[in-house]
């Protein structure tokens, strides 16, 4: 028997309007950056996606190079979409991105050229078995390609019907404003910006959120748990098999005693609020109304459910925010800092 979505999936779901657009986005979205490549069982992926949709997560966020290997997250999602989610296509927001290296030769090495972006979008649609994606992103700013060409490619994707909306990721405030101006002149508004953001990586508070607010552009934050630092995983050291142990997107050097002291203090605040550290981190990232959504990663249904518990306690007192500020400090974890500044 095929998948039948829960009838009560929207009863407790929380949605936010994406900037000055007509699109509502779930406050917590599901990112397929990790845990959806060929290294994970397909049935585990299926269980996570089903549970997410059953709990009102309508947005699944991908990119061409998610895996490993590259492309496998989109291919696996395409398999599960065909088997489980095709009847619900009009209830879903599916996004993908292009900007980093993807295939051999000069045209597949990433960047912002029209050739690369539009070819990548076609490949992504084929892997996922979709006629269109809801959001197509420029995954990074490319200093070697005119911004007009990159934004022109996003505009072409929308005008062709292969994407409904245009987005950018990890662009600086200045580059964001330039990108939005170009897209506006072409008649395709910039819908959303996807930056890294967490209690240990607060760069968007230094200008980007103000820029997005001025422009009426939405914001969807990735890595809100600081690549796993803002969970209970590392409170007592580096467990075997963790990202830090593998050197996968989290260097063991970042788990310094100084950083961990702040993480442990944040964990104490979470406990006082009746939350896990991860729930606190997610709720905190949503405290600013200019943040439309926050991306979750999940390796199991249990982890997904725990993270979704953040929606049960989104309020903060001024005293709590003051205490958190003392420990929500930059920790050298922004791996994407250079991509928007060139």
XYZ file of C-alpha atoms in Angstrom, residues 24 93 102 119-120 133 158 206 215 310 337:
11
model
C 4.234 30.960 2.933
C 8.129 23.497 -2.013
C 29.593 19.310 -10.076
C 22.578 23.000 -17.463
C 22.684 22.155 -13.766
C 11.428 23.428 -8.817
C 11.847 31.409 -13.941
C 25.790 42.719 10.797
C 14.288 44.705 0.133
C 11.459 23.722 19.049
C 32.307 33.615 4.766
